[in-house]
Coordinates of C-alpha atoms in Angstrom, one line a residue:
X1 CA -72.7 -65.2 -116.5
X2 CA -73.3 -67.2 -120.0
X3 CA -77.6 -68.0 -119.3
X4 CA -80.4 -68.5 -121.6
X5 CA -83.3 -67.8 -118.8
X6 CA -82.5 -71.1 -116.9
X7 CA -84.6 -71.2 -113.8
X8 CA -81.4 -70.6 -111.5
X9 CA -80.4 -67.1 -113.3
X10 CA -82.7 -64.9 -110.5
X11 CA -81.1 -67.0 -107.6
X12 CA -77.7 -66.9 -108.7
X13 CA -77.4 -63.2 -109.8
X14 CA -78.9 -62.1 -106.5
X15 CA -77.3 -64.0 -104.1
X16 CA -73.8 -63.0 -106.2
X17 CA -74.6 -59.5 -105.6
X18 CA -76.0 -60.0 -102.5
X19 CA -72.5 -61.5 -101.7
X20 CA -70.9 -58.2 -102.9
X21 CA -69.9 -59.5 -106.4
X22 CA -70.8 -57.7 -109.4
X23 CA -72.3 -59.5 -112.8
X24 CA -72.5 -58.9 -116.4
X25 CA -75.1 -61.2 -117.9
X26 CA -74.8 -62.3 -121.6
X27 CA -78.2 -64.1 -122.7
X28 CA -76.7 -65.7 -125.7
X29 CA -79.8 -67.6 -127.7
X30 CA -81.4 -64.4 -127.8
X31 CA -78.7 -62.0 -129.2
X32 CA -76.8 -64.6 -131.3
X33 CA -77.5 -67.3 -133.7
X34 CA -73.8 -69.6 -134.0
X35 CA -70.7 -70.3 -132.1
X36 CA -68.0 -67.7 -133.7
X37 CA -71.1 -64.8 -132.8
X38 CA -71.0 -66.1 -129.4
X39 CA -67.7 -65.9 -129.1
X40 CA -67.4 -62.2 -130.3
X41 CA -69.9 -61.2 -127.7
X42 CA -67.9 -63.1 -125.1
X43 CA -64.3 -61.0 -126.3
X44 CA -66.7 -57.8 -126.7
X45 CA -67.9 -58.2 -122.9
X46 CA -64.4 -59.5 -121.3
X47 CA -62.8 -56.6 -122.6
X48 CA -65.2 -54.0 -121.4
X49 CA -65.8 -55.7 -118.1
X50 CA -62.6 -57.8 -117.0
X51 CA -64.4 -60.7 -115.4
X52 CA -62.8 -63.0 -112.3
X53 CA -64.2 -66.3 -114.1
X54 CA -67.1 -67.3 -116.2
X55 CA -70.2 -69.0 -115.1
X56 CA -72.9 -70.9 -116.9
X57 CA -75.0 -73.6 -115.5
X58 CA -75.3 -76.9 -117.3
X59 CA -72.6 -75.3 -120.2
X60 CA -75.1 -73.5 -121.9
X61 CA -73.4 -70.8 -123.7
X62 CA -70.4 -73.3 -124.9
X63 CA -70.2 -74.7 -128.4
X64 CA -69.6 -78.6 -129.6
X65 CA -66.6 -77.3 -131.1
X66 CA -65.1 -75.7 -128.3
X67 CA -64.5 -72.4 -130.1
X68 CA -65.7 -70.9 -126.9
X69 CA -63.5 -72.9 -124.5
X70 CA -60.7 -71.9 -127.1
X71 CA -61.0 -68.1 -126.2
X72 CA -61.3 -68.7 -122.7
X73 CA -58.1 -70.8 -122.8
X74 CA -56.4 -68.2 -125.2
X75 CA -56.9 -65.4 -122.5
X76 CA -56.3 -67.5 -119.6
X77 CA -59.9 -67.3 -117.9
X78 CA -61.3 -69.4 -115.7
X79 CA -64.8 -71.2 -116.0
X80 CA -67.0 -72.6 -113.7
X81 CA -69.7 -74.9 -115.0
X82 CA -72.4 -75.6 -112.5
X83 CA -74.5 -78.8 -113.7
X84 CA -78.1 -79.2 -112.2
X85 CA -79.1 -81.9 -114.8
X86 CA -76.9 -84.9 -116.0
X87 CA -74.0 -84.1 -118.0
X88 CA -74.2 -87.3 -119.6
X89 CA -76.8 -85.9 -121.5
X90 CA -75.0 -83.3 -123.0
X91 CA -71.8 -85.6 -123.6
X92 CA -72.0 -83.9 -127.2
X93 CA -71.2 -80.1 -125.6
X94 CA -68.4 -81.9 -123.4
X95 CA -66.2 -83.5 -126.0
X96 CA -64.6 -80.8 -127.7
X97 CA -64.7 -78.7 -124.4
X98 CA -62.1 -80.2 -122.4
X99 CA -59.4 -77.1 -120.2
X100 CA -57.7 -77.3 -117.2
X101 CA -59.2 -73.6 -116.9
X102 CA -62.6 -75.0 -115.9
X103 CA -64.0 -76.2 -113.0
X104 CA -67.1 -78.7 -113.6
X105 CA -69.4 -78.3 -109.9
X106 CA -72.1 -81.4 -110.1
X107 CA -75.1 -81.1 -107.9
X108 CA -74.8 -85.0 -108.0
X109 CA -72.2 -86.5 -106.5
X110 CA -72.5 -89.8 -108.2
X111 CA -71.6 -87.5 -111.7
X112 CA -67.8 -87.1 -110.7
X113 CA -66.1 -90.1 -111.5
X114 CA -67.9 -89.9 -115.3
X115 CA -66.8 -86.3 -116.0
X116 CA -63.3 -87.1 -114.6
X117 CA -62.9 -90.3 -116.8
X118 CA -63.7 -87.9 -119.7
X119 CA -60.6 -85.9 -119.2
X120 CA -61.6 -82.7 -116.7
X121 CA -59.4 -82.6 -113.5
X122 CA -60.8 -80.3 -111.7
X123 CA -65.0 -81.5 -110.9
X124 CA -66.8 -81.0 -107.2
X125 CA -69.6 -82.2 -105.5
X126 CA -72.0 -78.7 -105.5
X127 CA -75.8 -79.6 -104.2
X128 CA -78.4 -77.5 -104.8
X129 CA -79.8 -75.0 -102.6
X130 CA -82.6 -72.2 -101.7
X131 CA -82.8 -68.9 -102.1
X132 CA -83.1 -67.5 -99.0
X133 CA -84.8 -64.1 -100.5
X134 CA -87.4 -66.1 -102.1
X135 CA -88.1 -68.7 -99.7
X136 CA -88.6 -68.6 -96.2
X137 CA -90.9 -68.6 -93.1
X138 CA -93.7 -66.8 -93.3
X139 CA -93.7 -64.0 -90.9
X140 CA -96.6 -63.5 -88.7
X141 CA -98.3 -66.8 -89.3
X142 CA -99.9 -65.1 -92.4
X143 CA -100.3 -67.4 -95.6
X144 CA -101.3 -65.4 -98.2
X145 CA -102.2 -68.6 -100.6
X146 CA -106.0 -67.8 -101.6
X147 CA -106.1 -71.3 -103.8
X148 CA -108.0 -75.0 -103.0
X149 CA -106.7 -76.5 -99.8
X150 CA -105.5 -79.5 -99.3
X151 CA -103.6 -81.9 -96.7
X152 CA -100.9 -83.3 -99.4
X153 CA -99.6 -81.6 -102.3
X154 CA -97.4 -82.5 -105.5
X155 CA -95.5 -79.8 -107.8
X156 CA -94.5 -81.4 -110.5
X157 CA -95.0 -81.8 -114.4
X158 CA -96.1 -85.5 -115.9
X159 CA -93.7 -84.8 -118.5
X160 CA -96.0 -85.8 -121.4
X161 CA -95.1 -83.4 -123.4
X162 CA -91.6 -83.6 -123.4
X163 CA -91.8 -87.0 -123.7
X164 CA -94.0 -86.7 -126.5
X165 CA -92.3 -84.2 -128.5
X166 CA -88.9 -86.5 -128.0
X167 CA -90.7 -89.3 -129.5
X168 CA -91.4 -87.1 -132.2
X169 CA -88.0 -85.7 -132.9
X170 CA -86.3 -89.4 -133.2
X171 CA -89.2 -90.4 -135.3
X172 CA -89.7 -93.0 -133.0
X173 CA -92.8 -95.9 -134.6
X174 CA -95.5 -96.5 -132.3
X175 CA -94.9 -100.4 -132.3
X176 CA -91.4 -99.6 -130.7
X177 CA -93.1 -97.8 -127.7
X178 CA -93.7 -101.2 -125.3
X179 CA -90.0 -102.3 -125.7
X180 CA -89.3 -98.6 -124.7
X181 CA -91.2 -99.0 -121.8
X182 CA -89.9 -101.9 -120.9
X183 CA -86.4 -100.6 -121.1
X184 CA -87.5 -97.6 -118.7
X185 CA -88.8 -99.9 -116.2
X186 CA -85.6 -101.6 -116.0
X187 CA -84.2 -98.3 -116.1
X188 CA -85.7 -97.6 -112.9
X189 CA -85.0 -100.6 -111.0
X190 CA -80.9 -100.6 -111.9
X191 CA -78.3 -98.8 -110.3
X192 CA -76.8 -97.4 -113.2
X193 CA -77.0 -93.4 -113.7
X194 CA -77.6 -93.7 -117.8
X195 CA -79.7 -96.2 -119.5
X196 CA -77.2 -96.7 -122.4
X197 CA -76.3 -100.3 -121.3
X198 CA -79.8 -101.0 -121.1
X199 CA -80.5 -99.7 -124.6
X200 CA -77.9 -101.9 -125.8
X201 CA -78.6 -105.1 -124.0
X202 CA -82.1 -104.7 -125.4
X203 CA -80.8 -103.8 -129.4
X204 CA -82.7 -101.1 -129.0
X205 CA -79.8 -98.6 -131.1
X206 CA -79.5 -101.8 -133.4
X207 CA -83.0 -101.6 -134.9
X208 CA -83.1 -100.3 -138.6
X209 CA -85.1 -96.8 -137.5
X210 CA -82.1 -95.8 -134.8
X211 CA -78.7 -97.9 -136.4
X212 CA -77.5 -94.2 -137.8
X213 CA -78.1 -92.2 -135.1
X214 CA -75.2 -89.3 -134.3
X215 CA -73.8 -89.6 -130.8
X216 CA -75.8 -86.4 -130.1
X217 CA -79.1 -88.3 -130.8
X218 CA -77.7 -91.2 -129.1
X219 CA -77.9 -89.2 -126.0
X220 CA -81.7 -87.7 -127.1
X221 CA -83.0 -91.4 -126.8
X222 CA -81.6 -92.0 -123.1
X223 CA -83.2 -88.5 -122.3
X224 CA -85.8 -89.8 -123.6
X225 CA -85.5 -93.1 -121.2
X226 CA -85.2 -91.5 -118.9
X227 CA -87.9 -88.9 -118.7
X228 CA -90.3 -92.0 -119.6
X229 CA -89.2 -94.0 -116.8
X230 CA -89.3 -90.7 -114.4
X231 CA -92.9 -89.9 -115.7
X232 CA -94.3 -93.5 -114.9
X233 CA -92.6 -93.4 -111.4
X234 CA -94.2 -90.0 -110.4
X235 CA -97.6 -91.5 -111.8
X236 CA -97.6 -94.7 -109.8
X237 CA -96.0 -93.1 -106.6
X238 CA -99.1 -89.9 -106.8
X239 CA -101.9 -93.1 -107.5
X240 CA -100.6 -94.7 -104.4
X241 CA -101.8 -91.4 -102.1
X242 CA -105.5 -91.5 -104.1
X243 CA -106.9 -92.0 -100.9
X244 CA -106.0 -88.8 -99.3
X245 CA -107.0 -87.0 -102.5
X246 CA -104.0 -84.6 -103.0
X247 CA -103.6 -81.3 -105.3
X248 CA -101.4 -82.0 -108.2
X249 CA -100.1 -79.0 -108.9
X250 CA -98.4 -79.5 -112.9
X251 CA -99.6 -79.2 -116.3
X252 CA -103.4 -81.0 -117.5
X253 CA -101.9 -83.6 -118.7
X254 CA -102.1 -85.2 -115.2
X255 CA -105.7 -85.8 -116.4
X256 CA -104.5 -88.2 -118.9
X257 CA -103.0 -90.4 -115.9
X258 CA -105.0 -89.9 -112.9
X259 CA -108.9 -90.0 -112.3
X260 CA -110.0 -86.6 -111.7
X261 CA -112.1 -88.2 -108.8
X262 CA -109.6 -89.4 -106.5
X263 CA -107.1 -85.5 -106.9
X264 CA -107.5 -82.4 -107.3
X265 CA -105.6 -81.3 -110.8
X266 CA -104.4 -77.9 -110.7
X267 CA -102.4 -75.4 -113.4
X268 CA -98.8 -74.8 -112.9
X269 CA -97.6 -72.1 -110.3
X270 CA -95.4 -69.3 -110.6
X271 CA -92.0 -70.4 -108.7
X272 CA -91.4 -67.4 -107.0
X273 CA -94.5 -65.5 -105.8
X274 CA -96.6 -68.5 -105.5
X275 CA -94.6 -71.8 -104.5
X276 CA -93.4 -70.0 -101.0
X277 CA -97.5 -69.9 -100.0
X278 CA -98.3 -73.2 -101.7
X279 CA -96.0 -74.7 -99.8
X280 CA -96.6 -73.5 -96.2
X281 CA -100.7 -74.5 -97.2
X282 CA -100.0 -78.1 -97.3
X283 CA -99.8 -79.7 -94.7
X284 CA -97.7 -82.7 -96.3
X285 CA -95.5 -81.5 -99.5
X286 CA -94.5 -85.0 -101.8
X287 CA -91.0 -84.9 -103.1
X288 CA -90.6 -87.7 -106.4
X289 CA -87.6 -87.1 -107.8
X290 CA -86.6 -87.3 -111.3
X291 CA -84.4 -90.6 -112.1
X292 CA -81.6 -89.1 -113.7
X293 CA -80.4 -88.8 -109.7
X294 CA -80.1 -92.0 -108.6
X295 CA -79.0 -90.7 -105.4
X296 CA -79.1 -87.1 -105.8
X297 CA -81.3 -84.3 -104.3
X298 CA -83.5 -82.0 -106.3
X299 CA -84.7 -78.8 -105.5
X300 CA -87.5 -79.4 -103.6
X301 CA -85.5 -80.8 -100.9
X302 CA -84.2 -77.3 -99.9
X303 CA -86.9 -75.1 -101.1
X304 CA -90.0 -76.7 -99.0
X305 CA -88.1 -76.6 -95.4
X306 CA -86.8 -73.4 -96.1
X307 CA -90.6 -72.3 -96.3
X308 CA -90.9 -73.7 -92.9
X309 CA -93.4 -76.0 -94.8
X310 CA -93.4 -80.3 -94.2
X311 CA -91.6 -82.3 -96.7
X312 CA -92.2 -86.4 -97.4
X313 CA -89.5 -87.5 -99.9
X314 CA -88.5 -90.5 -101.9
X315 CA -84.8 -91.7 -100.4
X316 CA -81.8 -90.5 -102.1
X317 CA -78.5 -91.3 -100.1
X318 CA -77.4 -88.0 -100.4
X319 CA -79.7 -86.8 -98.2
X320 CA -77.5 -88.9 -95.3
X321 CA -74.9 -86.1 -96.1
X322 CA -77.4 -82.9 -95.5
X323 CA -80.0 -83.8 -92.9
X324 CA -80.3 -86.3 -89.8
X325 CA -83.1 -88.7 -91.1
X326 CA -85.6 -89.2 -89.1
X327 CA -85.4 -85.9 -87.5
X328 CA -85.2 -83.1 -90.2
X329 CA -85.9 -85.5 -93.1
X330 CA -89.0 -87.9 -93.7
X331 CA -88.5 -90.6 -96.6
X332 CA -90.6 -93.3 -98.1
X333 CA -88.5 -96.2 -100.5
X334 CA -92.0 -97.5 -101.6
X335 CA -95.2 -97.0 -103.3
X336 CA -97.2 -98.4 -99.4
X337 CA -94.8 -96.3 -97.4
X338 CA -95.5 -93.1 -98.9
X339 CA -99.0 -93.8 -97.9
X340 CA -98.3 -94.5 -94.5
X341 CA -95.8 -91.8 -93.6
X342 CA -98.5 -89.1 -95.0
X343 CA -101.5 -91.0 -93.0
X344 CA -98.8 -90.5 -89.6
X345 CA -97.9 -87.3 -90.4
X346 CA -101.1 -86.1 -91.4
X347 CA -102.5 -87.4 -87.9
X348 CA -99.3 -85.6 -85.7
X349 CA -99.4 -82.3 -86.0
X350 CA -96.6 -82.1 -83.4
X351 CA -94.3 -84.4 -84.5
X352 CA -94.9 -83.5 -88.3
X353 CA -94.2 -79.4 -87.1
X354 CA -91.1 -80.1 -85.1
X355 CA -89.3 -82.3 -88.4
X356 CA -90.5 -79.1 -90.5
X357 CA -88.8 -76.4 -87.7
X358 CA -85.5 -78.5 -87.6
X359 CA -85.3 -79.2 -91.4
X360 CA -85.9 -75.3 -91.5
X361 CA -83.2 -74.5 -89.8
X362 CA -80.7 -77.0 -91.4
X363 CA -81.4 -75.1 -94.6
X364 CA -81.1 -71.7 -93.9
X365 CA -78.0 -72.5 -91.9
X366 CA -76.1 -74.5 -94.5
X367 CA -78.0 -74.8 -97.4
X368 CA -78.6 -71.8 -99.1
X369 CA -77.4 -70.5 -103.1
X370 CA -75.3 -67.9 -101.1
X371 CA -73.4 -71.1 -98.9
X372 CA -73.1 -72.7 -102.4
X373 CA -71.8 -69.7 -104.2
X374 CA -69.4 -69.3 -101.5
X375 CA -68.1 -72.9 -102.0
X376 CA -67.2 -72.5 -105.4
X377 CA -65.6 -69.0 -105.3
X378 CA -63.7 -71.1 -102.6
X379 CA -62.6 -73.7 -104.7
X380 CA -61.9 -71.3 -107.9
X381 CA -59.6 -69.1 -105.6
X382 CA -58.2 -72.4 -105.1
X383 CA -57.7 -73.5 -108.6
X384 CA -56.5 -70.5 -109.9

């Protein structure tokens, strides 16, 4: 397992062994520096351990010259490539990286037909789960959550910083910020999965400061799109609720957004020992999803039921495929409904618990990182 302490490392390597597998992790930004040392770490480690397959999530651990994909092919062993962020962000790991020995899994759906029209045959639809270890009901109605109360709650970061330090990096003027705000807003409002068409429409890469941008950067100013037009939706979306006064649960920068009046701003939480008690505390968890999924379903969506806990969330289409609207799955399309549904929800307690027990179920049934695991061992055995 090629990782470099990405958030899904604990719930993978667990729910692997759990499974009965067993793992050899290689955490290669600490213990190398380039490609070729990579690569002798990788020959060192298959040698001594005889792997089935290698995994890596989001193809961290490969190279943009493929030298990795090279040894792999060389000794005839199979990857699997498990994306939880858009590939087309990382179109500059991809190009040189192309084998019929690995199998790209997209927690996106909509992501298939792109990777494919790049050249990799074999590319599967693999959501996002929980970790059933991590999160589930609370047993014996005990919550041990000893921070604020409150009816609604929002994890989430404003992504200031990142945004931020990405203006930074391109050396991006301050005069060119509106038109980059304009170009996020339309961003958010279009159908399409990467902004590049957007940028283009608008000359945006034709203006003198971003003509000679490598492809790599190319891709660092759609991130960059992207996470502008994701932080502006998440602000307007949390301004709409104001009048239920919700905890905000993220980094201070919220402050910079929203008046401290109308929410209560608190520090990040740890994922794993404090998120399963947040959760179960509010009464009404918001889901806002990033808009690099146009249609896809973050993590929130499995982890919050799993808890048992309530969750309200923006509609993504893929959420027809894993829960019955309506039923196990409450969703707003607009700023006013999210108000409204938290107002009805907040005043049925009845109604509001039963969606939470049957969502609960759905998850731990069908939606755990041990069902997902399972599905791609599934489709590797398959492939190979």
């Amino acid at each position: 397992f090629l990782h470099s302490k990405h958030i899904l490392v604990n719930e993978l390597l667990n729910n692997l062994k759990a499974m009965g597998h067993t793992v050899r992790l290689i955490m290669f930004r600490e213990q190398v520096s380039d490609a070729s040392a990579v690569v002798n770490l990788l020959l060192q480690t298959i040698r001594d351990f005889k792997p089935d397959f290698v995994l890596t999530v989001n193809h961290l651990g490969f190279d943009a010259e493929g030298l990795v994909t090279g040894l792999l092919q060389k000794i005839h062993l199979p990857a699997a490539s498990w994306f939880v962020d858009s590939p087309m962000l990382n179109l500059h790991l991809l190009a040189s990286n192309k084998s019929g020995l690995c199998s790209i899994f997209l927690w996106d759906a909509d992501y298939i037909a792109d990777l494919k029209s790049l050249g990799f045959d074999r590319v599967y639809y693999l959501p996002l789960g929980t970790d059933e270890f991590q999160f589930k009901p609370l047993t014996g109605g005990i919550n041990r959550w000893s921070g604020p109360a409150g009816r609604v709650g929002f994890v989430g970061n404003s992504m200031k910083d990142a945004v931020t330090d990405k203006i930074r990096q391109l050396k991006i003027p301050r005069s060119l910020l509106p038109l980059l705000d304009r170009i996020a807003l339309e961003f958010h409002e279009s159908k399409d999965r990467r902004p590049i068409s957007l940028m283009e429409d608008f000359g945006l890469l034709n203006l003198e400061c971003l003509r000679r941008l490598s492809p790599a950067r190319v891709n660092d100013v759609e991130a960059l799109v992207v996470w502008r037009a994701t932080q502006i939706y998440r602000r307007d979306i949390i301004r709409s609720l104001a009048p239920l006064k919700p905890i905000i649960v993220g980094d201070q920068a919220w402050r910079d957004f929203l008046n401290p009046d109308d929410f209560q701003i608190r520090p990040p939480l740890n994922y794993y020992q404090e998120l399963p008690f947040f959760y179960p505390a509010c009464e009404v968890n918001l889901n806002i999803t990033s808009l690099q999924m146009k249609n896809g379903l973050n993590q929130r969506v499995f982890d919050v039921p799993a808890c048992g806990a309530f969750l309200l969330s923006d509609y993504r289409a893929q959420l027809e495929d894993k829960f019955e609207i309506g039923r196990e799955a409450v969703c707003y399309r607009e700023q006013g409904e999210a108000l409204e549904l938290a107002r009805f929800f907040l005043n049925h307690d009845e109604q509001r618990r039963a969606v939470a027990a049957r969502a609960c179920r759905r998850v731990l049934a069908e939606h755990t990182y041990r069902h997902r695991l399972a599905e791609m061992i599934k489709c590797l055995k398959r492939d190979y």
